[in-house]
């Protein structure tokens, strides 16, 4: 009899672990983000292809107060890489490519092309410098370039370590994979994507994009200063294969489900994608293995996850960024798997310019560290280090400030001339030197 009740209990736990337990509480969590302007996003959760939760916070178009819907398209950044990896594995399964093929077969002028394999590009182990770290990256994101110019840029990139020596995340590698696909199919990346993935899955809101098009039901992106302000529009054309896709949370969920259901690549290919992190990563959550990818491009963030054990797909697309996207998504996981969570407290207090003045100055963590500058601008307190962007910090108590984007807390002790910074992982004590 005890065994019988144990089986019932285990069965119930499995059922309850795969649904939203407290929708009203989860809604309250996300409503707090909207009330206090902490983020703008759309999140969609599906189980076995059916919706079990969705939520909008903020607007897709703030100026016109347009609320996103299931057809609102977002720039998904590096989630594009999972699509690219699927296309590469499809080409391998069709006999058009081998993982052992050398890059020199397609682009011999790339540094170390004769010893870089397709597998090295898939696994971020090529040693090619990430274009984001290049001296011409500012130019790269500022305007569109033709394919020939983009290739010339990649030819100029140095090798920062020998191929397969170590892992180093690299957009360049996936751009090269995008161009390789165009070579072997003699079609544009956009055409290949449509033929191999978009059309077979009946996706209507997924494809490549360049500059923003309001008539295409695309979301704008925003950055917070003292209020939300629209980001500068820049094109995606240069990010071929690495970050040039737009889609919706619903269709990204459909894509990941199809991938794990064996509708896009073979089981052998999927195992490599999962276990060797070729085009996606493993994200452990308690006893669960989740797979997916994050994306960040020109003011947009995306986080896509699939939990094979429970056939749950989760995707969040953030177009107003003030808070870590993983932390936002984690509330859904907490609810799904019955873990404790609380509605975040975003209440802040207003301090006068005079009260803020006691915190102003330069702070050092160690004798060799660069100065952390704390200063007032328009009656608000900011911190900045070197040429990094300035960061607005808000008072939670008279001496305690927070930077919600990265969950950083700063406790000032003016009488001791020190400031204690607490992050999600560590605590640092800074001394005031000026």
XYZ file of C-alpha atoms in Angstrom:
434
model
C 0.000 0.000 0.000
C 2.863 2.399 0.842
C 4.363 1.784 -2.592
C 0.982 2.539 -4.165
C 0.754 5.932 -2.433
C 4.378 6.664 -3.316
C 3.601 6.076 -6.993
C 0.565 8.386 -6.760
C 2.728 11.060 -5.102
C 5.443 10.803 -7.745
C 2.850 10.938 -10.522
C 1.266 14.051 -9.025
C 4.658 15.714 -8.646
C 5.376 15.112 -12.330
C 2.018 16.569 -13.336
C 2.335 19.632 -11.103
C 5.935 20.230 -12.135
C 4.886 20.831 -15.693
C 2.371 23.634 -15.411
C 2.077 27.172 -14.121
C 1.088 26.954 -10.461
C 0.233 30.548 -9.639
C -0.532 32.664 -12.685
C -1.760 35.649 -10.670
C 1.447 35.761 -8.617
C 3.601 35.417 -11.741
C 1.588 38.191 -13.367
C 2.213 40.350 -10.281
C 5.943 39.727 -10.578
C 6.013 40.887 -14.163
C 3.576 43.748 -13.562
C 6.116 45.110 -11.066
C 8.687 45.268 -13.864
C 6.292 47.377 -15.906
C 5.146 49.603 -13.045
C 8.712 50.568 -12.166
C 10.042 50.692 -15.753
C 12.524 47.872 -15.143
C 12.065 46.180 -18.513
C 9.895 45.803 -21.582
C 9.445 42.284 -22.914
C 7.212 39.497 -24.145
C 7.443 35.976 -22.718
C 5.765 32.816 -23.969
C 5.737 29.355 -22.365
C 4.486 26.271 -24.182
C 4.165 22.628 -23.168
C 4.068 20.075 -25.959
C 3.229 22.858 -28.387
C 0.357 24.338 -26.363
C 0.413 27.706 -24.603
C 0.508 27.549 -20.813
C 1.628 31.120 -20.067
C 2.298 34.412 -21.820
C 2.846 37.943 -20.644
C 3.586 41.349 -22.154
C 5.356 44.080 -20.221
C 5.622 47.530 -21.777
C 5.260 48.287 -25.465
C 6.587 47.168 -28.813
C 6.221 50.793 -29.925
C 6.235 53.147 -26.948
C 5.548 56.292 -28.967
C 2.255 54.852 -30.207
C 1.636 52.691 -27.119
C 1.465 49.563 -29.261
C 1.287 46.432 -27.121
C 3.074 43.403 -28.627
C 1.078 40.396 -29.741
C 1.841 36.931 -31.077
C 2.861 38.395 -34.426
C 5.226 41.086 -33.136
C 8.720 40.386 -34.414
C 11.884 40.877 -32.383
C 15.554 40.810 -33.310
C 16.745 37.580 -31.696
C 20.505 38.133 -31.871
C 22.627 35.059 -31.285
C 19.637 32.713 -31.085
C 20.254 32.920 -34.849
C 23.238 30.634 -34.231
C 20.973 27.680 -33.415
C 19.241 28.170 -36.767
C 22.634 28.367 -38.507
C 23.873 25.211 -36.766
C 20.718 23.361 -37.872
C 21.342 24.465 -41.467
C 24.955 23.275 -41.259
C 23.909 19.861 -39.928
C 21.282 19.626 -42.663
C 24.008 20.286 -45.236
C 26.149 17.574 -43.610
C 23.265 15.101 -43.700
C 22.718 15.967 -47.382
C 26.361 15.184 -48.140
C 27.210 18.763 -49.098
C 29.596 19.296 -46.205
C 31.681 17.484 -43.596
C 32.549 18.621 -40.109
C 36.173 17.817 -40.932
C 36.187 20.086 -43.995
C 38.803 22.798 -43.680
C 37.869 26.464 -43.848
C 40.481 26.833 -46.604
C 38.130 24.912 -48.910
C 35.874 27.970 -48.872
C 37.863 30.958 -47.601
C 41.618 30.253 -47.770
C 42.573 33.829 -46.872
C 41.242 33.582 -43.310
C 44.078 33.169 -40.793
C 44.781 29.461 -40.112
C 42.102 28.472 -42.632
C 44.060 25.348 -43.585
C 43.759 23.920 -40.036
C 40.347 25.261 -38.970
C 37.541 22.730 -39.381
C 33.798 23.285 -39.693
C 33.448 21.666 -36.258
C 35.807 24.288 -34.806
C 33.546 27.070 -36.075
C 30.445 25.379 -34.655
C 32.064 24.958 -31.225
C 33.638 28.458 -30.982
C 37.120 26.920 -31.006
C 38.536 28.348 -34.246
C 40.865 30.883 -32.618
C 39.714 33.605 -35.025
C 39.283 36.937 -33.289
C 35.671 37.771 -32.466
C 34.672 40.622 -34.745
C 33.195 42.364 -31.684
C 36.756 42.763 -30.367
C 38.166 44.064 -33.642
C 39.399 47.611 -34.209
C 36.757 48.129 -36.895
C 33.751 46.884 -34.894
C 32.323 50.402 -34.472
C 32.301 50.712 -38.245
C 30.871 47.220 -38.565
C 27.752 48.042 -36.539
C 27.334 51.577 -37.871
C 26.480 50.772 -41.491
C 25.738 47.974 -43.909
C 28.567 46.454 -45.910
C 28.438 44.209 -48.981
C 29.549 40.609 -48.578
C 32.912 41.295 -50.224
C 33.746 44.010 -47.694
C 32.652 41.836 -44.783
C 34.935 39.076 -46.019
C 37.845 41.516 -46.286
C 37.217 42.432 -42.656
C 37.382 38.778 -41.647
C 40.569 38.233 -43.642
C 42.168 40.980 -41.562
C 41.185 39.440 -38.218
C 44.127 37.840 -36.383
C 44.207 34.394 -34.826
C 44.198 34.787 -31.040
C 45.020 31.135 -30.268
C 45.670 27.909 -32.205
C 42.495 26.216 -33.524
C 40.857 23.823 -31.028
C 43.212 24.952 -28.248
C 40.340 26.352 -26.187
C 36.803 27.751 -26.279
C 36.174 31.423 -27.008
C 32.756 32.686 -28.055
C 33.046 34.016 -31.582
C 30.502 35.733 -33.822
C 33.011 35.647 -36.665
C 32.852 31.851 -36.831
C 29.090 31.813 -37.327
C 29.257 34.579 -39.906
C 31.696 32.382 -41.820
C 29.277 29.442 -41.475
C 26.561 31.658 -42.942
C 28.755 32.479 -45.938
C 29.722 28.805 -46.336
C 26.037 27.889 -46.533
C 25.581 30.459 -49.297
C 28.508 28.945 -51.202
C 27.431 25.319 -51.025
C 23.777 26.020 -51.860
C 24.433 28.918 -54.248
C 21.601 30.795 -52.568
C 21.312 33.600 -50.053
C 21.217 32.774 -46.345
C 17.666 34.121 -46.287
C 16.565 31.747 -49.056
C 18.227 28.746 -47.388
C 16.604 29.576 -44.052
C 13.184 29.811 -45.674
C 13.580 26.599 -47.672
C 15.030 24.421 -44.920
C 13.343 25.692 -41.749
C 10.752 28.447 -42.155
C 8.543 26.859 -44.824
C 8.635 23.260 -43.483
C 7.580 24.502 -40.026
C 4.983 26.944 -41.434
C 6.612 29.891 -39.678
C 5.147 33.188 -40.876
C 6.994 35.678 -38.659
C 10.546 34.348 -38.912
C 13.184 35.428 -41.398
C 16.214 37.615 -41.916
C 16.041 41.377 -41.555
C 18.111 44.497 -41.933
C 16.854 47.918 -40.837
C 13.706 48.381 -38.753
C 10.394 48.274 -40.637
C 7.302 49.375 -38.730
C 5.042 48.025 -41.479
C 6.498 44.574 -40.804
C 5.122 44.595 -37.223
C 8.611 44.786 -35.742
C 9.291 45.877 -32.189
C 11.439 48.925 -31.534
C 14.100 48.814 -28.822
C 14.620 51.236 -25.962
C 17.229 52.238 -23.423
C 16.443 53.812 -20.070
C 17.952 57.130 -19.032
C 15.513 59.069 -16.832
C 12.828 57.497 -18.998
C 12.666 55.111 -21.966
C 14.279 56.424 -25.160
C 14.378 54.726 -28.524
C 17.675 53.194 -29.585
C 19.321 54.225 -32.810
C 18.159 52.042 -35.699
C 20.939 49.956 -37.185
C 20.865 47.169 -39.734
C 21.309 43.436 -39.193
C 22.696 42.584 -42.619
C 26.300 42.390 -41.385
C 25.412 39.777 -38.749
C 24.666 37.006 -41.272
C 24.495 33.596 -39.610
C 25.331 35.058 -36.202
C 22.493 37.475 -35.446
C 20.439 38.526 -38.467
C 17.120 36.751 -37.782
C 13.873 38.266 -36.509
C 11.141 36.126 -35.011
C 8.548 35.868 -32.239
C 8.650 34.015 -28.921
C 5.931 31.651 -30.209
C 7.805 30.725 -33.375
C 11.121 30.300 -31.592
C 9.345 27.851 -29.284
C 7.968 26.035 -32.345
C 11.479 25.868 -33.813
C 13.053 24.376 -30.679
C 10.253 21.847 -30.240
C 10.631 20.743 -33.864
C 14.388 20.429 -33.382
C 14.003 18.165 -30.340
C 11.155 16.232 -31.985
C 13.520 15.186 -34.780
C 11.784 17.215 -37.488
C 14.863 19.226 -38.495
C 17.976 17.089 -38.030
C 18.778 13.478 -37.163
C 19.116 12.224 -33.598
C 22.871 11.869 -34.177
C 23.156 15.531 -35.151
C 20.960 16.659 -32.256
C 23.142 14.757 -29.775
C 26.192 16.648 -31.041
C 24.371 19.966 -30.853
C 23.416 19.222 -27.237
C 26.469 17.476 -25.867
C 29.197 19.319 -27.760
C 27.376 22.662 -27.658
C 27.289 23.112 -31.410
C 24.791 25.913 -31.895
C 23.221 25.771 -28.450
C 24.174 25.480 -24.800
C 23.108 23.417 -21.817
C 21.604 25.346 -18.911
C 21.163 23.203 -15.780
C 18.286 24.037 -13.459
C 18.176 21.838 -10.376
C 17.822 18.307 -11.798
C 16.694 19.519 -15.217
C 18.800 19.878 -18.347
C 17.638 22.800 -20.432
C 19.012 23.631 -23.873
C 18.922 26.822 -25.855
C 20.676 30.089 -26.560
C 20.733 33.727 -25.539
C 20.847 36.633 -27.938
C 21.909 40.265 -27.726
C 21.909 42.598 -30.689
C 21.566 46.369 -30.978
C 19.405 46.881 -27.897
C 17.412 43.621 -28.003
C 17.853 40.589 -25.743
C 16.438 37.084 -26.228
C 16.577 33.907 -24.171
C 15.215 30.678 -25.654
C 15.075 27.427 -23.673
C 13.779 23.920 -24.242
C 13.340 21.313 -21.497
C 13.188 17.944 -23.295
C 12.146 15.949 -20.229
C 8.933 17.960 -19.891
C 8.580 19.141 -23.512
C 8.477 22.738 -22.306
C 9.639 25.627 -24.483
C 10.223 29.100 -23.050
C 11.204 32.226 -24.924
C 11.512 35.790 -23.728
C 12.324 38.726 -26.004
C 13.327 41.968 -24.294
C 13.216 45.306 -26.116
C 13.576 47.576 -23.100
C 16.662 46.486 -21.191
C 17.263 47.421 -17.567
C 17.253 43.988 -15.965
C 19.088 40.736 -16.594
C 16.979 38.657 -18.962
C 17.948 35.393 -17.289
C 16.707 36.685 -13.940
C 13.391 37.692 -15.525
C 12.955 34.263 -17.103
C 13.901 32.472 -13.875
C 10.614 33.481 -12.253
C 8.811 31.231 -14.757
C 11.118 28.332 -13.892
C 10.525 28.931 -10.177
C 6.786 28.731 -10.745
C 6.903 25.755 -13.108
C 8.947 23.660 -10.696
C 7.256 24.882 -7.535
C 10.245 26.738 -6.135
C 9.752 29.689 -3.815
C 9.858 33.184 -5.265
C 8.627 36.595 -4.237
C 7.292 39.610 -6.084
C 10.354 41.895 -6.445
C 10.464 45.093 -4.406
C 11.356 47.905 -6.763
C 10.325 50.749 -4.452
C 13.003 53.422 -4.239
C 13.416 56.557 -2.140
C 14.240 60.067 -3.317
C 17.330 61.703 -1.806
C 18.154 65.379 -2.137
C 21.207 66.647 -3.949
C 22.667 67.532 -0.555
C 22.141 63.996 0.748
C 23.722 62.503 -2.374
C 26.780 64.734 -2.131
C 28.328 62.665 0.697
C 28.747 59.691 -1.669
C 30.446 61.595 -4.492
C 34.112 60.838 -5.191
C 36.582 58.321 -6.531
C 36.745 54.800 -5.140
C 39.357 52.042 -5.518
C 39.030 48.311 -4.954
C 42.800 47.776 -4.937
C 45.919 49.814 -5.600
C 46.112 48.450 -9.139
C 42.431 48.857 -10.025
C 41.100 51.774 -12.002
C 39.001 54.418 -10.277
C 35.265 53.964 -9.887
C 33.769 57.423 -10.156
C 30.595 58.293 -8.261
C 28.937 61.549 -9.290
C 25.643 63.445 -9.459
C 23.874 64.335 -12.684
C 20.429 65.965 -12.654
C 19.906 65.082 -8.988
C 20.624 61.389 -9.601
C 23.619 59.322 -8.569
C 25.751 57.565 -11.177
C 28.819 55.341 -11.212
C 31.312 54.973 -14.043
C 34.634 53.201 -14.547
C 37.042 54.282 -17.270
C 35.214 54.670 -20.600
C 32.419 52.279 -19.667
C 28.861 53.612 -19.955
C 27.613 55.502 -16.917
C 25.262 53.560 -14.661
C 22.346 55.052 -12.768
C 22.076 53.743 -9.201
C 18.901 54.215 -7.170
C 18.463 54.610 -3.420
C 16.710 51.770 -1.621
C 17.688 53.167 1.777
C 19.600 56.289 2.780
C 23.007 54.643 2.337
C 22.023 51.683 0.163
C 21.763 51.885 -3.630
C 20.975 49.312 -6.276
C 21.667 48.741 -9.951
C 18.857 46.400 -10.925
C 20.146 45.421 -14.368
C 22.833 43.192 -12.867
C 21.426 42.879 -9.343
C 24.232 44.962 -7.847
C 23.888 46.517 -4.386
C 26.116 49.340 -3.132
C 26.322 50.195 0.553
C 28.067 53.496 1.282
C 29.773 54.196 4.612
C 30.790 57.880 4.336
C 32.178 58.033 7.876
C 34.553 55.138 7.094
C 35.243 56.381 3.561
C 34.308 53.098 1.964
C 31.695 51.524 -0.270
C 30.743 47.836 -0.325
C 29.566 46.410 -3.629
C 27.641 43.135 -3.571
C 26.999 41.279 -6.824
C 25.231 37.964 -7.446
C 28.523 36.147 -6.827
C 30.930 38.300 -4.844
C 31.380 41.184 -2.440
C 33.960 43.944 -3.008
C 35.044 46.660 -0.593
C 36.110 49.950 -2.186
C 38.014 52.715 -0.419
C 37.271 56.352 -1.137
C 40.418 58.040 -2.408
C 39.086 61.467 -3.370
